[in-house]
Short mmCIF file of C-alpha atoms in Angstrom, two decimals:
data_model
loop_
_atom_site.label_atom_id
_atom_site.label_comp_id
_atom_site.label_asym_id
_atom_site.label_seq_id
_atom_site.Cartn_x
_atom_site.Cartn_y
_atom_site.Cartn_z
CA MET A 9 -20.15 6.32 -34.04
CA PHE A 10 -18.32 4.74 -37.19
CA LYS A 11 -18.09 8.32 -38.54
CA VAL A 12 -16.65 9.64 -35.25
CA LEU A 13 -13.96 6.66 -35.29
CA ARG A 14 -13.17 7.31 -39.04
CA LYS A 15 -12.80 11.06 -38.40
CA TYR A 16 -10.59 10.95 -35.14
CA PHE A 17 -8.62 7.40 -35.70
CA ILE A 18 -8.52 6.17 -39.38
CA PRO A 19 -6.64 8.09 -42.12
CA ASN A 20 -9.07 8.53 -45.16
CA GLU A 21 -10.07 10.98 -47.75
CA LYS A 22 -12.50 12.82 -45.59
CA ASN A 23 -9.76 13.78 -43.00
CA GLU A 24 -7.08 14.33 -45.56
CA TYR A 25 -5.49 11.14 -44.18
CA LYS A 26 -4.92 13.17 -41.04
CA PRO A 27 -6.88 11.55 -38.15
CA HIS A 28 -7.98 14.32 -35.99
CA ILE A 29 -6.63 12.52 -32.82
CA LEU A 30 -3.12 13.36 -33.58
CA ARG A 31 -3.65 16.83 -34.79
CA ARG A 32 -2.53 20.00 -32.71
CA ALA A 33 -5.93 20.42 -30.79
CA SER A 34 -6.36 16.73 -29.94
CA VAL A 35 -2.63 16.49 -28.81
CA THR A 36 -2.88 19.35 -26.70
CA ALA A 37 -6.13 18.19 -24.89
CA ILE A 38 -4.46 14.79 -24.27
CA SER A 39 -1.28 16.54 -22.92
CA SER A 40 -3.44 18.45 -20.60
CA ILE A 41 -5.06 15.31 -19.40
CA ALA A 42 -1.74 13.90 -18.74
CA LEU A 43 -0.41 16.89 -16.78
CA LEU A 44 -3.85 16.83 -14.89
CA VAL A 45 -3.32 13.17 -13.89
CA PHE A 46 0.22 14.20 -12.68
CA LEU A 47 -1.45 17.04 -10.62
CA PHE A 48 -3.94 14.77 -9.19
CA GLY A 49 -1.35 12.22 -8.06
CA LEU A 50 0.64 15.16 -6.29
CA LEU A 51 -2.79 16.29 -4.65
CA HIS A 52 -3.44 12.82 -3.68
CA VAL A 53 -0.25 12.28 -1.92
CA ASN A 54 -0.57 15.52 -0.30
CA ILE A 55 -3.96 14.69 1.12
CA ILE A 56 -2.66 11.32 2.48
CA GLU A 57 0.34 12.91 4.11
CA LYS A 58 -1.28 16.22 5.31
CA THR A 59 -4.63 15.09 6.50
CA ASN A 60 -6.45 12.16 8.08
CA LEU A 61 -9.30 12.12 5.45
CA LEU A 62 -8.47 8.63 4.02
CA SER A 63 -7.32 6.90 7.24
CA ALA A 64 -10.45 4.55 7.21
CA VAL A 65 -9.85 3.73 3.68
CA ILE A 66 -6.34 3.10 4.16
CA SER A 67 -6.95 0.79 6.85
CA LYS A 68 -9.58 -1.25 4.95
CA THR A 69 -7.18 -1.45 2.10
CA LEU A 70 -4.34 -2.69 4.21
CA VAL A 71 -6.54 -5.25 5.73
CA MET A 72 -7.56 -6.51 2.28
CA LEU A 73 -3.99 -6.72 1.12
CA ALA A 74 -3.06 -8.61 4.15
CA ASN A 75 -6.00 -11.17 3.60
CA ASN A 76 -4.79 -11.38 -0.01
CA ASN A 77 -1.39 -12.52 0.90
CA ARG A 78 -2.64 -15.09 3.37
CA ILE A 79 -5.13 -16.43 0.60
CA ALA A 80 -2.18 -16.65 -1.62
CA ASN A 81 -0.61 -18.99 0.81
CA SER A 82 -3.70 -21.04 1.64
CA LEU A 83 -4.34 -19.59 4.92
CA GLY A 84 -7.64 -18.22 6.50
CA TYR A 85 -8.88 -14.68 6.45
CA LEU A 86 -8.15 -12.25 9.37
CA VAL A 87 -11.25 -10.58 10.42
CA SER A 88 -11.16 -7.07 11.63
CA ASN A 89 -11.67 -6.42 15.51
CA PRO A 90 -12.46 -3.04 16.92
CA LEU A 91 -10.44 -3.62 20.12
CA LEU A 92 -7.30 -4.29 17.97
CA GLU A 93 -8.22 -1.16 15.87
CA ARG A 94 -8.49 0.67 19.00
CA ALA A 95 -5.03 -0.73 20.42
CA ALA A 96 -3.55 0.16 16.98
CA GLN A 97 -4.88 3.76 16.98
CA MET A 98 -3.50 4.34 20.50
CA LYS A 99 -0.06 2.96 19.56
CA ALA A 100 -0.17 5.20 16.44
CA ASP A 101 -1.11 8.26 18.21
CA ASP A 102 1.56 7.62 20.86
CA MET A 103 4.24 7.59 18.24
CA ALA A 104 2.86 10.49 16.45
CA SER A 105 2.55 12.62 19.39
CA LYS A 106 6.21 11.66 20.62
CA SER A 107 7.88 11.65 17.60
CA TYR A 108 9.33 8.19 17.88
CA PHE A 109 9.17 4.97 15.75
CA ALA A 110 9.81 1.86 17.73
CA HIS A 111 7.95 -1.16 19.18
CA VAL A 112 8.98 0.08 22.62
CA SER A 113 8.32 3.84 23.42
CA PRO A 114 10.84 6.09 25.10
CA GLU A 115 9.22 5.45 28.46
CA GLY A 116 9.76 1.76 27.74
CA VAL A 117 6.04 0.66 26.98
CA ASN A 118 6.09 -2.38 24.95
CA PRO A 119 3.62 -3.29 22.46
CA TRP A 120 1.36 -5.55 24.75
CA HIS A 121 0.38 -2.60 26.77
CA TRP A 122 -1.65 -1.39 23.89
CA PHE A 123 -3.61 -4.56 23.45
CA THR A 124 -4.55 -4.66 27.26
CA SER A 125 -5.21 -1.23 27.42
CA ALA A 126 -7.63 -1.70 24.73
CA GLY A 127 -9.17 -4.59 26.43
CA TYR A 128 -7.96 -7.21 24.09
CA ASN A 129 -7.22 -10.42 25.94
CA PHE A 130 -4.96 -12.59 23.64
CA VAL A 131 -3.12 -15.85 23.42
CA TYR A 132 -1.20 -14.72 20.48
CA ALA A 133 -0.27 -11.13 19.48
CA GLY A 134 1.71 -9.37 16.83
CA GLU A 135 2.59 -5.83 15.72
CA ASN A 136 4.09 -4.53 12.37
CA LEU A 137 5.01 -0.86 12.11
CA ALA A 138 5.52 1.40 9.01
CA ILE A 139 6.19 5.13 8.31
CA ASN A 140 6.46 7.28 5.21
CA PHE A 141 3.15 6.07 4.09
CA SER A 142 1.95 7.35 0.74
CA ASP A 143 0.69 4.13 -0.90
CA SER A 144 -0.81 1.29 0.81
CA VAL A 145 0.59 -1.20 -1.78
CA ASP A 146 4.20 -0.05 -0.92
CA VAL A 147 3.73 -0.63 2.70
CA ASP A 148 2.36 -4.10 2.09
CA ARG A 149 5.20 -4.92 -0.11
CA ALA A 150 7.57 -3.44 2.67
CA TRP A 151 6.15 -5.92 5.12
CA MET A 152 6.22 -8.86 2.82
CA SER A 153 9.84 -8.20 1.89
CA SER A 154 10.65 -8.51 5.51
CA PRO A 155 10.94 -12.28 6.81
CA ALA A 156 9.86 -10.96 10.38
CA HIS A 157 6.91 -8.98 9.29
CA LYS A 158 5.83 -11.50 6.67
CA ALA A 159 5.82 -14.23 9.24
CA ASN A 160 3.42 -11.92 11.00
CA ILE A 161 1.18 -11.50 8.27
CA LEU A 162 1.17 -15.16 7.23
CA ASN A 163 1.16 -16.52 10.90
CA ASP A 164 -1.69 -19.21 11.09
CA LYS A 165 -2.01 -18.64 14.81
CA PHE A 166 -3.58 -15.01 14.29
CA THR A 167 -7.21 -14.78 13.58
CA GLU A 168 -7.96 -11.10 13.95
CA ILE A 169 -6.42 -7.90 12.68
CA GLY A 170 -6.54 -4.24 13.50
CA ILE A 171 -4.78 -1.30 11.47
CA ALA A 172 -4.70 2.36 12.36
CA THR A 173 -2.85 5.39 11.00
CA ALA A 174 -1.86 8.70 12.59
CA LYS A 175 -0.08 11.79 11.36
CA GLY A 176 2.92 13.31 12.85
CA TYR A 177 6.65 14.12 12.74
CA TYR A 178 9.62 11.77 12.67
CA ASN A 179 13.29 12.97 12.58
CA GLY A 180 11.88 16.38 11.70
CA ARG A 181 9.77 15.26 8.84
CA GLU A 182 6.00 15.15 8.71
CA THR A 183 5.03 11.49 8.04
CA VAL A 184 2.07 8.98 8.60
CA PHE A 185 2.40 6.13 10.96
CA VAL A 186 1.12 2.89 10.26
CA VAL A 187 0.28 0.31 13.10
CA GLN A 188 -0.72 -3.21 11.96
CA MET A 189 -1.72 -5.49 14.91
CA PHE A 190 -2.88 -9.17 15.03
CA GLY A 191 -4.18 -11.13 17.68
CA ARG A 192 -6.08 -14.29 18.76
CA PRO A 193 -8.39 -13.88 21.67
CA ARG A 194 -8.53 -16.27 24.42
CA ALA A 195 -11.60 -17.45 26.39
CA SER A 196 -9.75 -18.10 29.76
CA ASN A 197 -7.94 -15.58 31.96
CA LEU A 198 -4.77 -17.76 32.07
CA PRO A 199 -1.53 -15.80 31.60
CA ALA A 200 0.07 -15.70 28.35
CA PHE A 201 3.83 -16.04 28.08
CA ALA A 202 6.30 -15.20 25.33
CA GLU A 203 7.71 -18.29 23.69
CA ARG A 204 9.90 -16.54 20.93
CA THR A 205 10.78 -13.17 19.75
CA ILE A 206 11.89 -12.07 16.32
CA VAL A 207 14.21 -9.37 15.32
CA PRO A 208 12.32 -7.02 12.93
CA LEU A 209 14.03 -5.87 9.84
CA THR A 210 14.23 -2.46 8.23
CA VAL A 211 13.50 -2.64 4.28
CA SER A 212 12.67 -0.36 1.62
CA ALA A 213 9.49 -0.80 -0.62
CA GLU A 214 11.10 -0.22 -3.47
CA THR A 215 13.16 -3.65 -3.21
CA ASN A 216 11.69 -6.88 -4.41
CA ASN A 217 14.49 -8.91 -2.90
CA THR A 218 14.15 -10.51 0.53
CA PRO A 219 16.88 -9.11 2.94
CA THR A 220 19.98 -11.28 3.10
CA VAL A 221 20.06 -10.95 7.03
CA PRO A 222 17.52 -13.52 8.30
CA ALA A 223 15.36 -12.76 11.22
CA THR A 224 17.13 -14.23 14.26
CA PRO A 225 14.85 -16.19 16.94
CA LEU A 226 16.06 -15.42 20.45
CA SER A 227 15.88 -17.52 23.45
CA PRO A 228 12.61 -18.21 24.93
CA VAL A 229 11.49 -15.78 27.62
CA ASN A 230 9.89 -17.34 30.51
CA SER A 231 8.45 -14.32 32.17
CA PRO A 232 4.82 -13.11 31.60
CA VAL A 233 4.55 -11.10 28.47
CA LEU A 234 2.62 -8.21 30.22
CA GLY A 235 5.12 -7.79 33.04
CA SER A 236 8.26 -8.38 31.08
CA THR A 237 10.95 -5.72 30.31
CA LEU A 238 12.26 -7.11 26.99
CA PRO A 239 15.08 -5.19 25.36
CA PRO A 240 13.54 -2.55 22.86
CA GLU A 241 12.74 -3.24 19.13
CA ILE A 242 13.50 -6.90 19.23
CA PHE A 243 10.10 -8.50 19.08
CA VAL A 244 7.33 -8.55 16.30
CA ALA A 245 5.30 -11.73 17.30
CA VAL A 246 4.49 -13.33 20.87
CA GLU A 247 3.06 -16.70 21.43
CA SER A 248 1.62 -18.52 24.32
CA ALA A 249 3.78 -21.21 25.89
CA GLU A 250 0.85 -23.15 26.76
CA GLU A 251 -0.60 -24.67 23.54
CA GLU A 252 -3.57 -26.15 25.07
CA ILE A 253 -4.94 -22.41 25.59
CA ALA A 254 -5.09 -22.14 21.84
CA GLU A 255 -7.85 -24.62 21.48
CA GLU A 256 -10.01 -22.66 24.00
CA VAL A 257 -10.06 -19.50 21.89
CA VAL A 258 -13.28 -17.87 20.70
CA VAL A 259 -13.53 -14.92 18.02
CA SER A 260 -15.70 -12.32 19.70
CA ASP A 261 -16.29 -8.59 19.03
CA ALA A 262 -14.86 -9.14 15.48
CA SER A 263 -16.38 -7.64 12.43
CA PRO A 264 -16.85 -9.28 9.06
CA VAL A 265 -13.87 -9.26 6.74
CA LYS A 266 -13.33 -5.91 5.33
CA THR A 267 -12.96 -5.80 1.73
CA ALA A 268 -12.12 -2.40 0.08
CA THR A 269 -14.12 -1.48 -3.10
CA LEU A 270 -12.36 -0.70 -6.20
CA ALA A 271 -12.70 2.92 -5.56
CA GLU A 272 -11.58 2.78 -2.08
CA GLU A 273 -8.60 0.67 -3.33
CA LEU A 274 -7.45 3.31 -5.90
CA MET A 275 -7.93 5.97 -3.28
CA ALA A 276 -5.65 4.35 -0.98
CA SER A 277 -3.10 3.58 -3.70
CA PRO A 278 -2.41 6.57 -5.69
CA LYS A 279 0.56 5.17 -7.55
CA LYS A 280 -1.73 2.36 -8.82
CA THR A 281 -4.42 4.73 -9.79
CA VAL A 282 -1.98 7.09 -11.72
CA SER A 283 -0.23 4.10 -13.26
CA ALA A 284 -3.46 2.63 -14.63
CA LEU A 285 -4.44 6.07 -16.04
CA TYR A 286 -0.93 6.61 -17.58
CA LEU A 287 -1.06 3.01 -19.08
CA ALA A 288 -4.51 3.72 -20.53
CA LEU A 289 -3.56 7.10 -21.98
CA GLY A 290 -0.35 5.56 -23.55
CA ILE A 291 -2.06 2.58 -25.23
CA PHE A 292 -4.61 5.16 -26.52
CA VAL A 293 -2.03 7.30 -28.12
CA LEU A 294 0.00 4.34 -29.29
CA ALA A 295 -2.93 2.70 -30.89
CA SER A 296 -3.79 5.91 -32.63
CA LEU A 297 -0.20 6.49 -33.93
CA LEU A 298 -0.09 2.82 -35.31
CA LEU A 299 -3.57 3.16 -36.98
CA MET A 300 -2.29 6.31 -38.78
CA ILE A 301 1.03 5.01 -39.91
CA PHE A 302 -0.09 1.53 -41.07
CA ILE A 303 -3.67 1.78 -42.59
CA GLU A 304 -2.39 4.20 -45.09
CA ILE A 305 1.23 3.19 -45.07
CA ARG A 306 2.06 5.12 -48.52
CA ARG A 307 0.62 8.35 -47.01
CA GLN A 308 2.77 9.40 -44.16
CA HIS A 309 2.64 12.71 -42.28
CA PRO A 310 5.84 13.42 -40.34
CA LYS A 311 4.49 16.29 -38.28
CA LEU A 312 1.72 14.21 -37.05
CA ILE A 313 3.80 11.14 -36.33
CA LEU A 314 6.42 13.55 -34.32
CA LEU A 315 3.17 14.93 -32.45
CA GLY A 316 2.20 11.39 -31.50
CA ILE A 317 5.77 10.46 -30.46
CA SER A 318 6.06 13.48 -28.52
CA LEU A 319 2.77 12.69 -26.64
CA LEU A 320 4.10 9.39 -25.80
CA LEU A 321 7.47 10.61 -24.58
CA LEU A 322 5.57 13.21 -22.25
CA ILE A 323 3.39 10.59 -20.85
CA SER A 324 6.26 8.32 -20.37
CA SER A 325 8.33 10.95 -18.56
CA LEU A 326 5.47 12.19 -16.23
CA PHE A 327 4.82 8.43 -15.32
CA TYR A 328 8.63 7.93 -14.57
CA ILE A 329 8.99 11.13 -12.56
CA TYR A 330 5.90 10.30 -10.48
CA ARG A 331 6.92 6.81 -9.47
CA THR A 332 10.55 7.73 -9.07
CA TYR A 333 10.64 11.06 -7.29
CA ILE A 334 7.26 11.78 -5.40
CA PHE A 335 7.19 8.59 -3.20
CA THR A 336 9.54 8.25 -0.13
CA GLU A 337 10.86 4.90 0.72
CA VAL A 338 8.52 3.08 3.31
CA ILE A 339 10.40 2.20 6.41
CA VAL A 340 9.12 -0.84 8.32
CA LEU A 341 9.73 -2.16 11.96
#
């Protein structure tokens, strides 16, 4: 092992003070790896956008990210409920089949229709939407950058979650619709009433700044949620007007907290995967270059140094292009 390290990384008499790692053959091999990583990233995004192969992994990863946000804010876990997942899938499929992106469908169907259609009897319920999905981290960041969507994720009234995706077209472009539904089931059949509604904001996943326009609470609505005809695209969260019901709720038909494995997390986050690979490759090349320059500082080889610098520039350029031009901005509602 030591002989291999000396041959490839440490300038010495036996390798003519020219480490093999920075010779033309090795540089060509590393360049090929950098290009393959780039192609892998393109293929990965294409798989996410063109097929439904990763839908289960994506949903599990987004549940994990939502729970990470809650833990960071000293809130309890949301557990996955198959009824909420069914409701989210029905809403995602409806948007995909009819090419709309809104809380209220073109026919005037509001979000709470999907909860009841799935058989989910709630005290509290909420919905977050997103399109242009390519990376789960971007979607979560977009939601957390919006005060209204963040309020849903960090709402301590919610105990359960369901997430689903569907592939379709919006504004003439093929995209992936993401639906995130929150709920808290109730034990009784008492009617739930909307106490307040929140105006959702549209934000980009690329910004880390909180939007300057605050979410605006509207006047309380005193009609039953399921029978109301609220104006379109104004509500993200609904609460019960009868606080005592909240104490009667039970968590039923809910599965244990979904935690994505590292492999699943990387699959659902191609930007994170490619970033990690390029970072490792860049550190590897930079360390090799520094060893060659400084171990035998009196014996420099400009051609090898130039090859090493060129390799770093190639890796940096591919990384920049991938992160800047491959991913569309996530839009949330």
